[in-house]
XYZ file of C-alpha atoms in Angstrom:
541
model
C -28.231 -3.342 -24.663
C -31.671 -4.188 -26.126
C -30.410 -7.706 -26.900
C -29.301 -8.222 -23.285
C -32.585 -6.819 -21.977
C -34.637 -9.097 -24.230
C -32.579 -12.140 -23.279
C -32.756 -11.250 -19.596
C -36.571 -11.032 -19.729
C -36.752 -14.234 -21.725
C -34.621 -16.227 -19.312
C -36.418 -14.744 -16.351
C -39.654 -16.076 -17.795
C -38.055 -19.489 -18.306
C -36.703 -19.525 -14.762
C -40.134 -18.693 -13.361
C -41.604 -21.463 -15.500
C -38.855 -23.852 -14.402
C -39.381 -22.948 -10.750
C -43.077 -23.731 -11.018
C -42.311 -26.839 -13.047
C -39.891 -28.031 -10.345
C -42.622 -27.673 -7.741
C -44.924 -29.747 -9.935
C -42.170 -32.337 -10.431
C -41.676 -32.573 -6.663
C -45.407 -33.141 -6.254
C -45.356 -35.821 -8.966
C -42.410 -37.620 -7.345
C -44.119 -37.410 -3.970
C -47.295 -38.840 -5.492
C -45.440 -41.749 -7.163
C -43.728 -42.630 -3.872
C -47.082 -42.383 -2.114
C -48.775 -44.677 -4.678
C -46.109 -47.346 -4.239
C -46.416 -47.022 -0.473
C -50.226 -47.186 -0.542
C -50.095 -50.310 -2.710
C -48.420 -52.210 0.107
C -50.401 -50.493 2.860
C -53.633 -51.566 1.162
C -52.213 -55.061 0.839
C -51.319 -55.296 4.517
C -54.661 -53.798 5.600
C -56.729 -56.303 3.592
C -58.956 -57.858 6.309
C -60.309 -60.698 4.161
C -57.929 -63.195 5.708
C -57.434 -61.693 9.184
C -59.426 -64.404 11.023
C -57.379 -67.155 9.371
C -54.221 -65.175 10.186
C -55.264 -64.972 13.850
C -55.778 -68.739 13.857
C -52.449 -69.345 12.085
C -50.561 -67.232 14.635
C -52.181 -69.166 17.501
C -51.499 -72.563 15.822
C -48.941 -72.216 13.023
C -49.790 -74.456 10.057
C -47.076 -74.713 7.404
C -49.487 -75.827 4.712
C -51.726 -72.823 5.249
C -48.661 -70.531 5.272
C -47.418 -72.020 2.031
C -50.732 -71.486 0.301
C -51.325 -68.009 1.674
C -48.229 -66.271 3.057
C -45.759 -67.626 0.519
C -48.151 -66.879 -2.323
C -48.506 -63.404 -0.847
C -44.717 -62.778 -1.132
C -44.271 -64.125 -4.631
C -47.317 -62.421 -6.083
C -46.554 -58.885 -4.883
C -42.754 -58.908 -5.331
C -42.134 -58.774 -1.603
C -38.728 -59.602 -0.235
C -40.050 -61.240 2.911
C -42.996 -61.643 5.345
C -42.551 -61.866 9.117
C -45.310 -63.074 11.465
C -45.144 -62.513 15.250
C -47.523 -63.781 17.950
C -49.021 -61.536 20.593
C -46.010 -62.212 22.844
C -43.945 -60.574 20.071
C -42.208 -63.837 19.194
C -41.437 -64.731 15.572
C -43.627 -67.670 14.550
C -43.114 -67.701 10.773
C -41.045 -66.102 8.051
C -40.854 -66.499 4.322
C -38.147 -64.826 2.310
C -35.094 -64.917 0.156
C -32.553 -66.362 2.570
C -29.824 -64.057 1.212
C -32.020 -61.009 1.881
C -32.370 -61.736 5.611
C -28.760 -62.796 6.121
C -27.729 -59.530 7.772
C -31.241 -58.445 8.705
C -31.946 -57.122 12.188
C -35.293 -58.638 13.121
C -37.844 -56.527 15.001
C -37.662 -57.272 18.725
C -40.073 -56.473 21.518
C -38.688 -52.947 21.924
C -38.775 -52.072 18.222
C -42.293 -53.593 17.850
C -43.556 -51.504 20.758
C -41.904 -48.432 19.239
C -43.295 -49.111 15.766
C -46.923 -49.371 16.969
C -46.839 -46.922 19.877
C -49.138 -44.406 18.230
C -50.743 -46.275 15.369
C -51.834 -49.812 14.418
C -49.720 -49.430 11.273
C -46.047 -48.616 10.716
C -43.900 -47.630 7.757
C -40.120 -47.146 7.893
C -36.802 -48.059 6.280
C -33.857 -50.097 7.520
C -30.702 -51.536 6.052
C -30.013 -55.221 5.642
C -26.314 -55.218 4.921
C -25.988 -52.947 1.880
C -29.621 -53.410 0.838
C -32.277 -50.891 1.799
C -35.527 -52.492 2.979
C -38.836 -50.633 3.070
C -40.863 -52.042 5.975
C -44.670 -52.098 6.301
C -46.220 -53.328 9.566
C -49.723 -53.913 11.015
C -51.283 -55.215 14.194
C -53.182 -58.494 13.590
C -56.747 -58.478 15.013
C -59.958 -60.356 14.142
C -61.626 -59.307 10.891
C -64.537 -57.840 12.798
C -62.180 -55.326 14.428
C -60.057 -54.640 11.338
C -61.449 -51.115 10.984
C -61.397 -49.909 14.598
C -58.702 -52.204 16.005
C -59.806 -51.772 19.622
C -59.297 -55.400 20.623
C -55.942 -56.560 21.999
C -53.348 -57.455 19.321
C -53.353 -61.169 18.409
C -50.082 -60.827 16.557
C -47.986 -58.635 14.273
C -47.358 -58.765 10.545
C -44.361 -57.193 8.738
C -43.816 -56.952 4.988
C -40.394 -56.087 3.527
C -39.638 -54.688 0.062
C -36.002 -54.424 -1.052
C -35.061 -51.313 -3.044
C -32.960 -53.062 -5.663
C -31.808 -51.743 -9.035
C -35.052 -52.801 -10.712
C -37.178 -51.036 -8.128
C -35.066 -47.847 -8.526
C -35.418 -48.164 -12.314
C -39.203 -48.307 -11.910
C -39.138 -45.002 -10.017
C -36.786 -43.460 -12.599
C -39.120 -44.531 -15.408
C -42.180 -43.281 -13.571
C -40.697 -39.856 -12.738
C -38.388 -39.268 -15.688
C -35.549 -38.542 -13.232
C -32.354 -40.434 -12.552
C -32.477 -41.992 -9.067
C -29.706 -42.712 -6.598
C -29.299 -43.379 -2.877
C -26.951 -41.052 -1.019
C -25.793 -41.209 2.589
C -25.117 -38.143 4.752
C -21.424 -37.783 3.820
C -22.161 -38.153 0.093
C -24.928 -35.583 0.355
C -22.787 -33.022 2.219
C -19.940 -33.425 -0.280
C -22.166 -33.340 -3.345
C -21.026 -30.887 -5.991
C -24.226 -30.085 -7.771
C -24.083 -29.910 -11.535
C -25.468 -26.442 -12.336
C -27.061 -27.834 -15.483
C -29.286 -30.246 -13.504
C -32.407 -30.082 -11.318
C -32.160 -31.930 -7.991
C -34.978 -33.210 -5.744
C -34.177 -35.018 -2.484
C -36.402 -37.330 -0.418
C -35.145 -38.321 3.018
C -35.939 -41.882 4.214
C -36.154 -42.545 7.987
C -36.011 -45.587 10.254
C -38.640 -46.477 12.889
C -37.137 -43.863 15.274
C -37.628 -41.075 12.731
C -33.896 -40.709 12.011
C -32.866 -40.261 8.368
C -30.758 -43.229 7.267
C -30.448 -42.394 3.576
C -31.643 -39.943 0.934
C -33.224 -40.772 -2.401
C -31.851 -38.254 -4.910
C -33.676 -37.453 -8.151
C -31.743 -35.547 -10.836
C -32.701 -34.289 -14.296
C -31.015 -32.184 -16.975
C -32.327 -28.613 -16.775
C -33.228 -27.515 -20.318
C -33.027 -23.814 -19.465
C -29.461 -24.163 -18.196
C -28.212 -25.070 -21.678
C -29.752 -21.902 -23.096
C -28.453 -19.962 -20.121
C -24.939 -21.349 -20.681
C -25.042 -20.203 -24.304
C -26.342 -16.829 -23.174
C -23.522 -16.540 -20.664
C -20.907 -17.450 -23.281
C -22.294 -14.822 -25.655
C -22.484 -12.332 -22.779
C -18.863 -13.007 -21.776
C -17.669 -12.599 -25.385
C -19.588 -9.332 -25.792
C -18.361 -8.131 -22.365
C -14.753 -8.959 -23.271
C -15.107 -7.084 -26.549
C -16.612 -4.129 -24.699
C -13.807 -4.298 -22.125
C -11.239 -4.382 -24.912
C -12.814 -1.305 -26.499
C -12.765 0.471 -23.116
C -9.107 -0.487 -22.532
C -8.131 0.790 -25.985
C -10.102 3.973 -25.354
C -8.457 4.480 -21.950
C -5.026 3.768 -23.458
C -5.431 6.417 -26.131
C -7.134 8.791 -23.685
C -4.199 8.401 -21.313
C -1.646 8.720 -24.088
C -3.228 11.663 -25.858
C -4.707 13.652 -22.947
C -4.202 12.332 -19.405
C -0.441 11.669 -19.616
C 0.394 15.116 -21.085
C -1.809 16.749 -18.425
C 0.006 14.760 -15.704
C 3.397 15.764 -17.177
C 2.361 19.416 -17.259
C 1.058 19.232 -13.677
C 4.310 17.632 -12.443
C 6.399 20.197 -14.327
C 4.404 23.073 -12.809
C 4.740 21.636 -9.295
C 8.463 20.867 -9.554
C 9.512 23.636 -11.981
C 11.372 20.921 -13.916
C 10.973 21.252 -17.696
C 12.354 17.733 -18.155
C 8.863 16.371 -17.552
C 7.492 18.181 -20.629
C 10.397 17.752 -23.050
C 8.504 14.949 -24.802
C 5.675 17.386 -25.650
C 7.948 19.101 -28.172
C 7.533 16.068 -30.461
C 3.765 16.496 -30.633
C 1.900 18.589 -33.189
C -1.131 19.600 -31.153
C -2.019 22.179 -28.503
C 0.038 20.351 -25.860
C 3.234 21.208 -27.773
C 2.274 24.897 -27.722
C 1.352 24.679 -24.045
C 4.686 22.988 -23.259
C 6.629 25.756 -25.011
C 4.620 28.401 -23.155
C 5.422 26.749 -19.841
C 9.143 26.529 -20.714
C 9.177 30.202 -21.697
C 7.385 31.028 -18.455
C 10.002 29.113 -16.447
C 12.827 30.878 -18.296
C 11.246 34.252 -17.583
C 10.799 33.284 -13.939
C 14.487 32.318 -13.727
C 15.477 35.650 -15.263
C 13.215 37.509 -12.826
C 14.581 35.459 -9.937
C 18.132 36.263 -10.962
C 17.302 39.947 -11.357
C 15.614 39.962 -7.962
C 18.663 38.339 -6.393
C 20.951 40.874 -8.026
C 18.661 43.713 -6.956
C 18.628 42.352 -3.408
C 22.431 42.183 -3.383
C 22.691 45.698 -4.823
C 20.343 47.023 -2.140
C 22.311 45.176 0.542
C 25.543 46.611 -0.863
C 24.072 50.095 -0.942
C 22.837 49.786 2.646
C 26.219 48.479 3.762
C 28.069 51.293 1.989
C 25.842 53.981 3.459
C 26.215 52.418 6.902
C 30.014 52.486 6.615
C 30.088 56.055 5.360
C 27.531 57.221 7.927
C 29.113 55.566 10.941
C 32.471 53.859 10.469
C 34.071 56.657 8.422
C 32.286 59.567 10.078
C 33.425 58.727 13.631
C 37.221 58.772 13.117
C 37.053 61.857 10.872
C 34.954 63.675 13.490
C 37.466 62.679 16.156
C 40.348 64.059 14.061
C 38.491 67.361 13.577
C 37.746 67.626 17.303
C 41.337 66.867 18.332
C 42.787 69.327 15.800
C 40.637 72.009 17.443
C 42.154 71.108 20.818
C 45.734 71.010 19.550
C 46.333 74.828 19.202
C 45.340 75.473 22.823
C 47.731 72.783 24.061
C 50.571 74.253 21.952
C 49.763 77.793 23.158
C 49.835 76.606 26.748
C 53.053 74.672 26.043
C 51.350 71.492 27.303
C 53.634 69.220 25.288
C 52.400 66.100 27.017
C 48.828 66.863 25.854
C 50.172 67.741 22.400
C 51.900 64.350 22.188
C 48.780 62.520 23.369
C 46.535 64.421 20.915
C 48.990 63.805 18.074
C 49.041 60.079 18.877
C 45.232 59.968 18.904
C 45.083 61.857 15.582
C 47.550 59.414 14.098
C 45.549 56.411 15.351
C 42.265 57.784 13.969
C 43.943 58.696 10.687
C 45.404 55.173 10.389
C 41.967 53.668 11.080
C 40.398 55.933 8.468
C 43.116 55.044 5.966
C 42.583 51.321 6.525
C 38.847 51.790 6.101
C 39.335 53.790 2.906
C 41.722 51.164 1.581
C 39.145 48.439 2.268
C 36.387 50.493 0.645
C 38.650 51.114 -2.322
C 39.463 47.426 -2.749
C 35.818 46.457 -2.414
C 34.614 49.151 -4.833
C 37.082 47.980 -7.473
C 35.933 44.362 -7.065
C 32.258 45.341 -7.379
C 32.747 47.494 -10.474
C 34.951 44.923 -12.168
C 37.837 47.400 -12.406
C 40.182 45.359 -10.277
C 43.247 44.200 -12.215
C 43.933 40.475 -12.090
C 47.487 39.543 -13.104
C 48.403 36.145 -11.645
C 52.074 35.129 -11.662
C 54.428 32.882 -9.791
C 55.247 34.651 -6.518
C 56.985 33.719 -3.286
C 54.375 33.375 -0.575
C 57.036 33.914 2.100
C 57.946 37.376 0.706
C 54.288 38.469 0.550
C 53.639 37.234 4.091
C 56.757 38.949 5.524
C 55.699 42.220 3.867
C 52.212 42.011 5.424
C 53.675 41.175 8.862
C 56.028 44.163 8.641
C 53.242 46.584 7.676
C 50.952 45.358 10.479
C 53.703 45.284 13.116
C 52.698 48.670 14.656
C 49.053 47.637 15.225
C 50.132 44.242 16.589
C 52.752 45.864 18.806
C 50.108 48.134 20.375
C 48.390 44.982 21.768
C 51.656 43.117 22.374
C 50.539 40.392 19.905
C 53.181 38.351 18.086
C 52.628 37.693 14.384
C 54.903 34.993 12.961
C 55.389 32.956 9.801
C 55.949 29.209 9.890
C 59.438 28.286 8.715
C 58.051 25.714 6.227
C 55.994 28.330 4.397
C 58.576 29.088 1.716
C 56.473 27.951 -1.271
C 55.668 29.430 -4.638
C 52.070 30.110 -5.649
C 50.437 31.248 -8.855
C 48.530 34.375 -7.725
C 47.940 38.101 -8.172
C 50.373 39.737 -5.750
C 48.100 42.681 -4.857
C 45.081 40.417 -4.261
C 47.098 37.945 -2.180
C 48.474 40.861 -0.127
C 44.943 42.219 0.426
C 43.612 38.788 1.509
C 46.495 38.116 3.857
C 46.377 41.693 5.300
C 42.624 41.404 6.015
C 42.919 37.974 7.671
C 45.900 38.972 9.867
C 44.202 42.294 10.754
C 41.098 40.344 11.826
C 43.201 38.010 13.971
C 44.930 40.937 15.675
C 41.592 42.656 16.206
C 39.971 39.664 17.922
C 42.972 38.457 19.918
C 43.578 39.591 23.485
C 46.777 41.496 24.366
C 49.705 39.128 24.697
C 48.237 36.672 22.182
C 49.731 35.290 18.985
C 48.945 34.935 15.281
C 50.612 32.250 13.121
C 50.756 32.200 9.317
C 51.548 28.831 7.706
C 51.484 27.366 4.218
C 51.867 23.925 2.662
C 51.163 22.429 -0.722
C 50.325 19.208 -2.537
C 50.640 18.422 -6.226
C 47.865 20.830 -7.211
C 47.157 23.521 -4.583
C 48.703 25.507 -1.798
C 46.831 25.773 1.504
C 47.449 28.953 3.531
C 46.268 29.141 7.135
C 46.035 32.111 9.512
C 45.549 30.879 13.089
C 45.100 32.893 16.286
C 44.376 32.130 19.923
C 41.799 34.887 20.226
C 38.187 34.982 21.415
C 36.842 32.731 18.634
C 33.285 32.612 17.233
C 30.104 30.573 17.594
C 28.457 28.773 14.666
C 25.865 31.514 14.146
C 28.600 34.095 13.603
C 30.527 31.742 11.307
C 27.425 31.287 9.137
C 27.189 35.095 8.679
C 30.791 35.539 7.499
C 31.597 36.250 3.851
C 28.073 37.671 3.239
C 27.624 41.352 2.421
C 23.918 41.245 3.293
C 24.518 39.931 6.825
C 25.611 43.398 7.994
C 27.986 41.785 10.475
C 29.873 44.429 12.438
C 31.703 43.432 15.631
C 34.166 45.076 18.009
C 37.645 43.766 18.719
C 39.269 43.062 22.070
C 40.477 46.720 22.223
C 37.128 48.010 21.032
C 38.331 48.162 17.414
C 35.444 48.510 14.969
C 35.284 46.725 11.619
C 33.040 46.963 8.584
C 32.662 43.293 7.750
C 33.800 44.021 4.187
C 37.274 42.559 4.626
C 36.173 38.910 4.617
C 33.780 39.542 1.707
C 36.723 40.910 -0.297
C 38.859 37.924 0.730
C 36.244 35.478 -0.541
C 35.835 37.278 -3.880
C 39.618 37.481 -4.462
C 40.224 33.817 -3.522
C 37.400 32.621 -5.798
C 38.902 34.802 -8.554
C 41.925 32.490 -8.303
C 39.705 29.372 -8.402
C 40.300 28.645 -4.712
C 38.129 28.337 -1.610
C 38.151 29.933 1.833
C 36.802 28.488 5.090
C 37.014 28.979 8.834
C 36.986 26.772 11.919
C 36.454 28.344 15.309
C 35.099 27.860 18.822
C 34.364 30.519 21.434
C 37.426 31.264 23.623
C 39.545 28.815 21.589
C 40.640 31.023 18.731
C 39.995 30.880 14.998
C 41.681 29.372 11.963
C 41.095 30.833 8.484
C 42.406 28.785 5.581
C 42.271 29.274 1.844
C 43.648 27.559 -1.228
C 45.604 28.906 -4.204
C 46.879 27.143 -7.325
C 50.588 26.351 -7.608
C 50.551 26.151 -11.399
C 48.695 27.700 -14.336
C 46.928 24.380 -15.045
C 45.029 24.378 -11.746
C 43.058 27.598 -12.271
């Protein structure tokens, strides 16, 4: 850093020096151009021969011109001399004929313009590709050469061509390279940063710039500055390389593990921190702690889920015992109290009605107890699972026969499809329980006079059993709550039959025990269709 500071101060000093030096160089160049200009201005203002010049303009004499005007041109390296009378007509010229070949001579208008504000004029104009520096003066008697208040007796113009030699003289005098540049060259100039440029604009007699004299010189400080920049770039690249290496190792050793840990914590995915187990630092320990924390969280989550299910089961069980089982038992007790009076009064019609009601309530209680018994066995793991090849048709006909009385009460037909004579690999008791619960549900939610159809078919791997009714159906919200113990779904049938909601839960558990699935499709007022799958061989379980 000290090196850069020292070099910066050093080059700043050089730049200040160079800036001042450039100003001095501009002044020197300006002075050299002024000296060359004054040389010819002094020449044209020399009044020693003005009276003879006035006489020559009035009566041109070639011999006098040869001795004076021609000598004038050759002695002072002029390109030409032009002499005009007071009517602004050219009366004499002496020059290199090639120089004036494409020259545009001053006319009345340009002469008036050149001397409109001064008895002298200085401007530039092109003669073909050659640049001519013009010097002009009004010719008056020698006695009026200083004040020039008398009317002009004529006009004198001197021309100096800026050839290669003349440019070389300026280059030698200034120490700069010199070159003429037009407007397009100047606008498209790509400046060499290692050079100093000074520009002098040259104008015609209207004041318009017709070319620019460019001076250029190698800037000594730029060479040192270039070396300084090269050294600076090398040092900067080395510093950048060190920073990149530092960032790489910082990212690899610290930032990347932190990012992996952060992602793992946000997503609970230990895959992001598996690579930390290969390290030997604190990140390995931290990764193991996080994995252990996730495992403990999973255990707690599982325990919470189990606890939630146990609580839901407990609540459901208490609800069934408190309401569903209490009501029919209470009704039986009440009706048994009424029965003796009816017998004593020999009201046999009332006795028959009370007996029928007791039987109905007892059957409902028995069904409920059977369901509770099946469910309790499945929850405690005491249910016996003995799958074997059984005839589905025989199981279905047995269930239909046992449920005939309840179906007959509502005048509902329960039938088995003729093509359902297939063999399945299942536990007979579980299959009977599933089929009994599904058919009971269909009877419960089908209006009197309706129908329930049991059908079965099979492919190479599974049997698909379907229980379809034309009952009241269900909406999607009710369907989503089926098969869940925690949903506490209790609905009333078309004859006000009450259910516990446990039947379908038991069906799902028993079907999954066989490796099958159970599903339902239903629409309100269009009936329901429960279907489940069972294996047809021992290899499909």
